[in-house]
XYZ file of C-alpha atoms in Angstrom:
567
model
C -6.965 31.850 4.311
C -6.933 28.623 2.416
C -4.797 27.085 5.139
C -7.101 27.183 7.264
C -10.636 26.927 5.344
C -11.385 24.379 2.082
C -13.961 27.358 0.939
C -13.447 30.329 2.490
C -15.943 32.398 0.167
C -18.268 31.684 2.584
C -16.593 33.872 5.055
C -18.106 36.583 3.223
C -21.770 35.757 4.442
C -19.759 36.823 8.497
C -20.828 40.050 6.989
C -24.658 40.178 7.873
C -24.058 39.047 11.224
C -23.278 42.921 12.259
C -25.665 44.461 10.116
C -28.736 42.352 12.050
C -27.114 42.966 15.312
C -27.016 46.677 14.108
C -30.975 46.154 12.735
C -31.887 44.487 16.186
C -30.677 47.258 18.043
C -32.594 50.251 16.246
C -35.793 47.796 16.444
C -34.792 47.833 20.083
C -34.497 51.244 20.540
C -37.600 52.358 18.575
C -39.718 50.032 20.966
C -38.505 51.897 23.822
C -39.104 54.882 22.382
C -42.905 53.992 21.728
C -42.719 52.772 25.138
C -41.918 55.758 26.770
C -44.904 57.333 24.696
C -47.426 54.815 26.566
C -45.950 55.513 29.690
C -43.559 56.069 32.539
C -40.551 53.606 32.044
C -41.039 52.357 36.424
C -44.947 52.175 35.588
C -44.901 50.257 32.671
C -42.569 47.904 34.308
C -45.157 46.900 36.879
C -47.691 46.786 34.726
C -45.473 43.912 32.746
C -43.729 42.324 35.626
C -43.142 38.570 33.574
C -41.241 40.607 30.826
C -37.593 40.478 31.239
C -35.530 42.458 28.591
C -32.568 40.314 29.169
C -34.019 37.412 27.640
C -35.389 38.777 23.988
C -31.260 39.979 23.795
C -30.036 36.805 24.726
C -32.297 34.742 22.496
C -31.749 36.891 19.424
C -27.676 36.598 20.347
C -28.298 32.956 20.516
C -29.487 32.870 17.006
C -26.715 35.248 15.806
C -24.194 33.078 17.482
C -25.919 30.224 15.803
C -25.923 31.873 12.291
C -22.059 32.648 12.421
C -21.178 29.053 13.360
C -23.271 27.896 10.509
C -21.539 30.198 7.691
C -17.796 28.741 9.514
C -19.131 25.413 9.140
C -19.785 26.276 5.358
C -16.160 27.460 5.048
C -14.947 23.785 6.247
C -12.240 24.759 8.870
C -9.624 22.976 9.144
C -6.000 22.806 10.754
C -2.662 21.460 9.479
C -3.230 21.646 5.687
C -1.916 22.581 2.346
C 1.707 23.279 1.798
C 4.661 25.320 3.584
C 8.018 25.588 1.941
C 10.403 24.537 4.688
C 14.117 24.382 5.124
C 15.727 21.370 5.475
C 18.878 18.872 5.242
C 19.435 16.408 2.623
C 20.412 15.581 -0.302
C 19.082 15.337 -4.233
C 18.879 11.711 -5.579
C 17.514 10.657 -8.622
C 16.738 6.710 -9.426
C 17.478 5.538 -12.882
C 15.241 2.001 -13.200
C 16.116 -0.185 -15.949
C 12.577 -1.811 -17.559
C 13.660 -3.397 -19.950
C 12.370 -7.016 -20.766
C 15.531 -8.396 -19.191
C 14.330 -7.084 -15.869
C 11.163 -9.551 -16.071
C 13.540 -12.141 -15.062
C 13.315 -14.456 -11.907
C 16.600 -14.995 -10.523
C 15.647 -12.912 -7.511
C 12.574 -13.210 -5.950
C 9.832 -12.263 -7.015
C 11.552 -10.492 -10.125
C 14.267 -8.359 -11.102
C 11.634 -6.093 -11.356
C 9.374 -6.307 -8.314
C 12.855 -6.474 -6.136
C 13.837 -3.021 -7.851
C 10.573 -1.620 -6.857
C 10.665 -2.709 -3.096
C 14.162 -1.549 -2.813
C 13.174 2.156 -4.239
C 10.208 1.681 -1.765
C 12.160 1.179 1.092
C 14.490 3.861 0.169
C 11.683 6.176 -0.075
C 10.066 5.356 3.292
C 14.267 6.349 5.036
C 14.133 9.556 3.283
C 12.367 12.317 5.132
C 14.309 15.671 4.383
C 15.749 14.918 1.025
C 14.304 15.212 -2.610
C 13.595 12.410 -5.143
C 13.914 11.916 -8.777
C 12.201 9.153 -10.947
C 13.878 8.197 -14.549
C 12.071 5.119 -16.084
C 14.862 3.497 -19.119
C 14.957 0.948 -21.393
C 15.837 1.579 -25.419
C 14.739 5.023 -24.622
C 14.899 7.100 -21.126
C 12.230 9.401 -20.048
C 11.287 11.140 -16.702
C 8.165 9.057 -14.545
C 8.952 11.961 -11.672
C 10.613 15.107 -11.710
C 12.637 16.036 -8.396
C 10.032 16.479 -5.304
C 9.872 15.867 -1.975
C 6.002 14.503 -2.063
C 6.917 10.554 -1.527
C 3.510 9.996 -1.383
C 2.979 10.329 -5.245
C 7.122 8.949 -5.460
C 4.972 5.659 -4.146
C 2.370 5.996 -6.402
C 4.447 6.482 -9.796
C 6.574 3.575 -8.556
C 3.779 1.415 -8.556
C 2.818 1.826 -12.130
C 6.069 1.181 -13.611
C 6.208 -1.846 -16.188
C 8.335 -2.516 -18.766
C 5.294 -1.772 -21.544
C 5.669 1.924 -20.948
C 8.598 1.863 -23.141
C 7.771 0.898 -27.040
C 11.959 0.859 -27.786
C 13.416 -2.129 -25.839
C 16.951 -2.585 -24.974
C 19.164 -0.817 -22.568
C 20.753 2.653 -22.765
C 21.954 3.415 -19.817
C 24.246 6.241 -21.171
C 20.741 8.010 -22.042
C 19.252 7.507 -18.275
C 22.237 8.622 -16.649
C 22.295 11.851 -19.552
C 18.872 12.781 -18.327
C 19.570 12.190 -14.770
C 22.167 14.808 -15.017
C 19.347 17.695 -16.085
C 17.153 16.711 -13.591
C 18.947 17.793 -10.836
C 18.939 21.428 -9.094
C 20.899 24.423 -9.735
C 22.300 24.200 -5.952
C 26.302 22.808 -6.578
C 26.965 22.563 -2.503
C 23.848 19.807 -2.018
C 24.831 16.388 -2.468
C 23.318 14.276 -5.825
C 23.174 11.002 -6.553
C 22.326 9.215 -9.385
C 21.669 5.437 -8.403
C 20.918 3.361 -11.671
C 19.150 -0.169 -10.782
C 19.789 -2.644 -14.058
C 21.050 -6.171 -14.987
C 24.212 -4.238 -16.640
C 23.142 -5.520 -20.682
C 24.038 -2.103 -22.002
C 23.003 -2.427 -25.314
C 24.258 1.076 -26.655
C 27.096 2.026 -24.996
C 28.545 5.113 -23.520
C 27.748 4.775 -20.273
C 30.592 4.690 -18.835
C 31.787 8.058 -20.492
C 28.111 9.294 -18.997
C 29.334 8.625 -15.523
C 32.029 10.213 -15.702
C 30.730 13.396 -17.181
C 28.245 13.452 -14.541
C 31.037 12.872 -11.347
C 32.775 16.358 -13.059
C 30.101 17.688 -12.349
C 29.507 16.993 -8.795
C 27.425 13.878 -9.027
C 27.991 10.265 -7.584
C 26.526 7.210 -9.550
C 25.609 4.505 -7.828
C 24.986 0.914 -9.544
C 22.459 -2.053 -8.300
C 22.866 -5.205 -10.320
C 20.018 -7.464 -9.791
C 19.711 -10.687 -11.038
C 22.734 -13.276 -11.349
C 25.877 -13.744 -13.149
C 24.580 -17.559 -14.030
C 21.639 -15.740 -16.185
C 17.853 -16.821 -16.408
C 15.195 -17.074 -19.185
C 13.089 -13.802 -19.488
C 9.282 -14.798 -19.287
C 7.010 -13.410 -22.214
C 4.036 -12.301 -20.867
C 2.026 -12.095 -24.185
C 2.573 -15.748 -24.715
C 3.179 -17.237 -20.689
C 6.263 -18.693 -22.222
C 9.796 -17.664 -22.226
C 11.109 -15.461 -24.970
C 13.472 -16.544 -28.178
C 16.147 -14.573 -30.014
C 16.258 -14.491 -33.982
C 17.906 -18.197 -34.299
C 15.158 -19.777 -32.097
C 17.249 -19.778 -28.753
C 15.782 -19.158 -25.252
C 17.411 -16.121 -24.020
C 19.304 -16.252 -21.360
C 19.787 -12.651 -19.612
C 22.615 -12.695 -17.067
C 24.206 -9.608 -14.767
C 26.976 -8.084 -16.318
C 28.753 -7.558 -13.055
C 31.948 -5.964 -14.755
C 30.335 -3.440 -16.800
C 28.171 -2.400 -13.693
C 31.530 -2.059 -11.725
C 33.187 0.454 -14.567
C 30.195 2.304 -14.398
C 29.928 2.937 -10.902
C 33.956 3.550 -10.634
C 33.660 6.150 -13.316
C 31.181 7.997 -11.738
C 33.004 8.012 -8.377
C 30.351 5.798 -6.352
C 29.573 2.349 -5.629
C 28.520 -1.330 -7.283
C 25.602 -3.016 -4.989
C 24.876 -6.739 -6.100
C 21.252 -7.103 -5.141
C 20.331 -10.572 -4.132
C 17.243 -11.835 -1.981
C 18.197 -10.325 0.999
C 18.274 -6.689 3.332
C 22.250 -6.624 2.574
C 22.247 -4.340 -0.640
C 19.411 -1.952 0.837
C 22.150 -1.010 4.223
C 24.636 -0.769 2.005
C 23.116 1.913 -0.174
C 22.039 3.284 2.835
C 25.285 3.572 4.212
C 26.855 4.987 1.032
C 23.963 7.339 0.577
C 24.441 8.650 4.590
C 28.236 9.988 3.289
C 26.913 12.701 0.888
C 26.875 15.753 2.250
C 23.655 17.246 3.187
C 22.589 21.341 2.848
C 19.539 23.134 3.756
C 17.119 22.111 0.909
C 13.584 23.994 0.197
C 10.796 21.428 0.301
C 7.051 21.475 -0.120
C 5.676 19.992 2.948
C 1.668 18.374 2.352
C 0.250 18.399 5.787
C -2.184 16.209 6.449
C -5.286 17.626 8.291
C -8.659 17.404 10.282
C -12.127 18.751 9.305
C -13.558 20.186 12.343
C -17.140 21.633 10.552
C -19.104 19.174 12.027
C -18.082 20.803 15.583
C -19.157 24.190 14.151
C -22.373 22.317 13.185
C -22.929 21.057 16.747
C -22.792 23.786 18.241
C -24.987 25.909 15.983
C -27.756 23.410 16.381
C -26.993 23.185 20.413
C -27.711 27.344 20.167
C -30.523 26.820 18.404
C -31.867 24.393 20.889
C -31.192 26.683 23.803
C -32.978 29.618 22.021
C -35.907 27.451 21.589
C -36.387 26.286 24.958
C -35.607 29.680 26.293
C -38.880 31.495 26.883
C -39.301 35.713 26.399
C -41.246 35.713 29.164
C -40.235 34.814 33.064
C -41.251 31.630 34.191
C -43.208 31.668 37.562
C -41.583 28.696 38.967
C -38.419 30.636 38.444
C -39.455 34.167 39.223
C -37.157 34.289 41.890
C -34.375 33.341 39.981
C -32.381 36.622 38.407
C -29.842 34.611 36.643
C -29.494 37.335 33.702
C -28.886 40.402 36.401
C -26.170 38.852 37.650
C -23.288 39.373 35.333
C -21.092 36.602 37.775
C -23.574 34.209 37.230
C -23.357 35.041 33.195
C -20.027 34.638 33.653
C -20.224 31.186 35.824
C -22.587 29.242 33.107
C -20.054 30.369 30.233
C -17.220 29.315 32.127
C -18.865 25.817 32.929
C -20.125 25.644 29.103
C -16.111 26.348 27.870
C -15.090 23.562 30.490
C -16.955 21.150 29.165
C -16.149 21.593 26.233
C -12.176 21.852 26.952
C -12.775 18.467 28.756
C -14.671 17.558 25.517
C -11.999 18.360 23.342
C -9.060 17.335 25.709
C -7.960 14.308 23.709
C -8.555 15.796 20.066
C -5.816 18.630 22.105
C -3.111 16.092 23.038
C -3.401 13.849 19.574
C -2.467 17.336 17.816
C 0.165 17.985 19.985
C 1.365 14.538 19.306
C 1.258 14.602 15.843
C 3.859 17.612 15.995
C 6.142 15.297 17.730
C 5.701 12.664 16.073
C 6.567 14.773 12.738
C 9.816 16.253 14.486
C 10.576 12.681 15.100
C 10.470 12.417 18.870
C 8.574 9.151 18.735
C 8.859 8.439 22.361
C 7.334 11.990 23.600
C 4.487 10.964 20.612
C 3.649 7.797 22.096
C 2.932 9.662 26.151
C 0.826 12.341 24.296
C -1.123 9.761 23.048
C -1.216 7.553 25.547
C -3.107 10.931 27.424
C -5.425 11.234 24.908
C -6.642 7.454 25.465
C -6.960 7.518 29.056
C -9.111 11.258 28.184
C -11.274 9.188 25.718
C -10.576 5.529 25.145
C -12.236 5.375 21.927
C -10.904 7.740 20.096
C -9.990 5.910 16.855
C -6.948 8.708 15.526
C -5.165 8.368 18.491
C -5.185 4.698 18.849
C -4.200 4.470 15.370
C -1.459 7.379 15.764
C -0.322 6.003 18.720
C 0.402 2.318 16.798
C 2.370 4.561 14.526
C 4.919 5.606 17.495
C 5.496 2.142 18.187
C 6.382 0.909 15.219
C 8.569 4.006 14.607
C 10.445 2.753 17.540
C 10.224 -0.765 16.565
C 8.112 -1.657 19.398
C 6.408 -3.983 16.640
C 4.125 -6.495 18.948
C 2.510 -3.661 20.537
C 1.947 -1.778 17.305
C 0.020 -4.870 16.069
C -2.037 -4.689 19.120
C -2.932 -0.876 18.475
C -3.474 -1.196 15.083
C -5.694 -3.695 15.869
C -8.082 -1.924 18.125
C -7.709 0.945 15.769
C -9.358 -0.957 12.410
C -12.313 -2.126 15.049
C -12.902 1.679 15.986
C -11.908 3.319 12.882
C -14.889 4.671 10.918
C -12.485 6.423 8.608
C -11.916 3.860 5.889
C -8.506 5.459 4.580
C -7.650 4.869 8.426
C -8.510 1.785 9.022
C -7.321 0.943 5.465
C -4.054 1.655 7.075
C -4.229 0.286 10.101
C -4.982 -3.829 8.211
C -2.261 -2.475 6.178
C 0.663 -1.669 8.242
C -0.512 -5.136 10.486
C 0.429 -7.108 7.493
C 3.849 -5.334 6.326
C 4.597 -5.830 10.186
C 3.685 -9.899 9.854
C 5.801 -9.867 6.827
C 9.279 -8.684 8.152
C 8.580 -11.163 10.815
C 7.718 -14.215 8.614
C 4.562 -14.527 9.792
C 3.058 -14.714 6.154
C -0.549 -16.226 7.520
C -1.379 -13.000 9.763
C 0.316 -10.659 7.168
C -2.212 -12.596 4.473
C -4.852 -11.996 6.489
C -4.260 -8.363 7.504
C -3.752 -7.491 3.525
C -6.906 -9.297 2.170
C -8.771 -6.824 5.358
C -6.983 -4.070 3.626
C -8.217 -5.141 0.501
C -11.644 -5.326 0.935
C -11.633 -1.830 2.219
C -9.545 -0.523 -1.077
C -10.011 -3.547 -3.630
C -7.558 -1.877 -6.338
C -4.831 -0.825 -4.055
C -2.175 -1.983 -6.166
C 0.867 -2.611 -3.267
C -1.185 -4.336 -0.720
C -2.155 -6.466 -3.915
C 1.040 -6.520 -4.380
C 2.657 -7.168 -1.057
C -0.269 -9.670 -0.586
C 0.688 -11.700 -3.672
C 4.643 -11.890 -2.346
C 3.593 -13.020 1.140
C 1.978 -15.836 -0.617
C 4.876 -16.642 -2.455
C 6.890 -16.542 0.390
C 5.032 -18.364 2.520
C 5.333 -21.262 -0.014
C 8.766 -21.418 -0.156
C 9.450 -21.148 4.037
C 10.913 -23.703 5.321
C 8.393 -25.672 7.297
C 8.547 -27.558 10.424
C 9.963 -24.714 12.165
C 10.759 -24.388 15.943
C 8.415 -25.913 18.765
C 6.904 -28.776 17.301
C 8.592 -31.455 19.753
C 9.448 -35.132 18.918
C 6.606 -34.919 15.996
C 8.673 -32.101 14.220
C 11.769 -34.056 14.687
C 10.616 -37.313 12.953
C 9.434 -35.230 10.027
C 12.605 -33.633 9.986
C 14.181 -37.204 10.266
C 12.269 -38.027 7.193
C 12.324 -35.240 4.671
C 16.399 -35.866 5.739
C 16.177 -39.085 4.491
C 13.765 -38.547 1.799
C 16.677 -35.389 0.462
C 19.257 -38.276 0.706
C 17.334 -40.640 -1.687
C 17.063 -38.070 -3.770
C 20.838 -37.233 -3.767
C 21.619 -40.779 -4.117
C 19.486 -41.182 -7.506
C 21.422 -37.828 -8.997
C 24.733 -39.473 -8.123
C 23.641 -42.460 -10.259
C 22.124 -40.772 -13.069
C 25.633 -38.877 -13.232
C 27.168 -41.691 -13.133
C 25.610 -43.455 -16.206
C 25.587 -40.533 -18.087
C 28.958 -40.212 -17.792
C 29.426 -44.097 -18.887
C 27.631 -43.451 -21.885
C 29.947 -40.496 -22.562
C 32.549 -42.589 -22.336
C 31.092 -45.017 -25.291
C 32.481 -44.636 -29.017
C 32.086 -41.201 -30.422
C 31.594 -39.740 -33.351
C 34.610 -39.551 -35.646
C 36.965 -36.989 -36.036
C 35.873 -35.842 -39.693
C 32.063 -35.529 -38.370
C 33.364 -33.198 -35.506
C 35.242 -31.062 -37.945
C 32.199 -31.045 -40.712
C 29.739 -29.588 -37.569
C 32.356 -27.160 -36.818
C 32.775 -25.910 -39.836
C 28.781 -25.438 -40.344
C 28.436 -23.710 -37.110
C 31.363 -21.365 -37.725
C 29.565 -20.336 -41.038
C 26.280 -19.999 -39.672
C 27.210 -17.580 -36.847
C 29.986 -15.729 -39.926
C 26.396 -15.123 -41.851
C 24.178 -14.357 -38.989
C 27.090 -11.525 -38.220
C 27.059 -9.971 -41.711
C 23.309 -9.976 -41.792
C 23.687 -8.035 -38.313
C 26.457 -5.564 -39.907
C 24.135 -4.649 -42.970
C 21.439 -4.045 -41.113
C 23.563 -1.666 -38.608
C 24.961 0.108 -41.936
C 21.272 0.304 -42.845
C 20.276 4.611 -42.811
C 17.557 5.772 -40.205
C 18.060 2.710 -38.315
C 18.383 2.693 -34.541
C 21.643 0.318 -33.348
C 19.117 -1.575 -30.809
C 18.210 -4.896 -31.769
C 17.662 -6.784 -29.144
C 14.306 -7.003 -27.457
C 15.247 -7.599 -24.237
């Protein structure tokens, strides 16, 4: 019953609807009978000839009918909700995400970070019959989402990662990849993944003897390196500067691309270097595409439409009639035996239900629609909703359902266009939320970061603390700065620009070269004798000896984790 009504206790009232039908009908009867004390039935009948004892039925059915809409109304019907437990193919994959400090680092835009998060984002959005996992690591490992199949709230958990939910910093990847192993199903025939995104700086150890416990038993692990091999600072964001190690040293954190590779081989999948662009996320398509797949149980979360105020409507449009209907016969209308005539009964409900069928037409073909858009025939979709438009041109769900086909079939331009009419009709702000929304992450995969600005600040004022348009709002800005500019279609004016920031990239080049070249002449000046060389040496050599055997008595130290970097 909860399927199909938010509060169906007030189903219960449906009850005194029979038992005043029942009351009206013995009142009925007993005024007959008294009636038939006054008088012959025939007499009495032309001594009341404006009394018709149609009408008194039909007005107190009008108010019944009204009543029993009212109580559905209460219940809040609705259509397409709540969850079903469905069968389908896919596979189990749970994401390890390295948060460690180190991950704060720039070396791919905007941050080893923020990159992990949009490629886990874009993961989640290819998924649609296969289950989900979220482990969260640094010094420690924990579980940010057990295995579901809501990506919804996989989204929404993503969102909130930062590396200050962990109090233990480091990296132990042999822990994430430990835990990732007990957070899979019982089912052995399903494939499982296990894709750990880090920078590689295993602190601890043991990971690569985790990957291999976890490909015996049935697993794959799959490694994304972000960052670079050439290293970058990590920023601090308590102080806005960069952060030091114990001797005073920026710290550099670079990918360990070799470790990342032994860890991958030993758990029997792949090593992904992820870089600025789309390459990595194919690829672990691609490698995720040659698990096999099995018939998986999922909780399905339908989304779904209130329909109460239609209940409402046509309550009150009963009640109206019920009014204006009079007990008595009108004289203008004497002639007029509309209630003897059951085919004319029958002819005003039959117009009444086609109206409303007309009515309800488009509302008919967006649901039908939505079905096939959810079995994935986007095509079929888009002509169901295309039939609801031309029923009712400003209905707001379909336009906005109907820029949802297109973009599913990458008919982008016209999406834009659809989701643009749909924010102007919209009066649902979660809709039209989304329609500003999905305009800008269009503009963005086309490099149009002005519109896709635009779109997301619309989105924004709408939901002011929605933290990925925020998010996707601040990267467009940041991309937008470092496009190119002076792009194509700017004529002879773009080409003298061109000519110039050429020239001006040449002047620059040519003062490097110099600069290189007088540093290198004062390299090749009188250095510093042999015996000062040696005496540096020496110091150095003894300063990293004691800095080693402070490290080793600290590690011999009892109680004491073996993590002591912060990063």
């Amino acid at each position: 019953m909860n399927r199909y009504f938010e509060d169906p206790a007030y189903l219960w009232l449906l009850l005194l609807v029979p038992l005043l039908a029942a009351l009206w009908f013995l009142m009925h009867l007993r005024q007959k009978h008294k009636l038939r004390k006054f008088g012959d039935p025939e007499l009495v009948k032309l001594l009341m000839p404006d009394v018709s004892r149609w009408r008194a039925m039909v007005k107190y059915g009008l108010l019944l009918g009204a009543l029993t809409l009212l109580i559905v109304a209460f219940a809040r019907p609705h259509w397409g909700s709540g969850t079903k437990t469905e069968k389908r193919k896919g596979i189990e994959t749970i994401i390890a995400m390295d948060i460690s400090n180190s991950m704060r680092a720039q070396d791919v835009t905007p941050s080893r970070l923020d990159r992990s998060k949009m490629m886990v984002e874009n993961l989640v959005d290819k998924f649609s019959n296969d289950k989900i996992g979220l482990i969260v690591f640094a010094g420690d490992a924990f579980v940010q989402l057990p295995m579901t199949s809501d990506y919804v709230s996989a989204k929404m958990f993503l969102s909130s990662i930062d590396p200050s939910m962990i109090g233990t910093q480091g990296t132990d990847i042999a822990a994430a990849i430990d835990m990732a192993e007990h957070s899979f199903s019982q089912d052995e025939q399903v494939g499982k993944a296990i894709i750990v995104i880090t920078d590689g700086e295993d602190h601890e150890g043991g990971a690569v003897e985790a990957a291999e416990d976890a490909k015996k038993r049935g697993m794959r692990v799959y490694v994304l390196g972000v960052g670079s091999t050439g290293g970058a600072p990590i920023p601090d964001p308590s102080t806005g500067k960069y952060m030091f190690d114990e001797t005073g040293n920026t710290v550099m954190s670079a990918l360990n691309e070799d470790m990342c590779r032994q860890i991958a081989q030993a758990g029997g999948g792949a090593y992904i270097h992820v870089e600025n662009g789309y390459a990595a996320q194919e690829q672990l398509n691609s490698e995720l595409d040659k698990l096999s797949k099995k018939e998986i149980s999922a909780e399905v979360y339908n989304s779904y439409d209130e329909y109460f105020v239609w209940f409402a409507l046509a309550a009150l449009l009963l009640l109206v009639l019920e009014v204006v209907l009079l007990e008595r016969k009108n004289p203008l209308f004497k002639n007029l035996h509309l209630f003897r005539s059951r085919k004319a009964a029958m002819l005003l409900v039959l117009v009444m239900v086609s109206v409303a069928a007309v009515a309800q037409a488009d509302r008919k073909y967006v649901r039908q629609g939505n079905k096939l858009f959810r079995n994935g025939q986007y095509a079929d979709a888009e002509v169901l909703y295309r039939k609801a438009l031309a029923a009712n041109q400003n209905n707001p769900q379909a336009t906005y359902n109907l820029g949802n086909a297109l973009l599913a079939q990458k008919k982008d331009s016209a999406a834009v266009e659809e989701f643009q009419k749909a924010a102007k009709l919209e009066t649902n702000p979660q809709r039209k939320y989304l329609a500003y929304h999905n305009i800008g992450v269009i503009c963005q995969t086309r490099q149009m970061f002005k519109d896709a600005i635009a779109a997301y600040k619309e989105a924004l004022r709408i939901y002011p603390h929605d933290d990925q348009t925020r998010y996707n709002l601040e990267l467009c800005k940041r991309q937008m700065k470092n496009q190119p500019q002076g792009g194509g279609g700017g004529g002879n004016d773009d080409k003298k620009k061109d000519d110039k920031q050429d020239q001006q990239q040449q002047q620059q080049q040519q003062k490097k070269e110099e600069q290189k070249k007088e540093e290198e002449q004062e390299q090749q000046k009188p250095q510093m004798s042999k015996d000062n060389a040696e005496q540096l040496l020496n110091a150095a050599l003894q300063q990293e000896r004691q800095t080693q055997k402070r490290m080793q008595e600290q590690q011999r130290q009892q109680g004491r984790r073996r993590l002591q970097k912060n990063w």
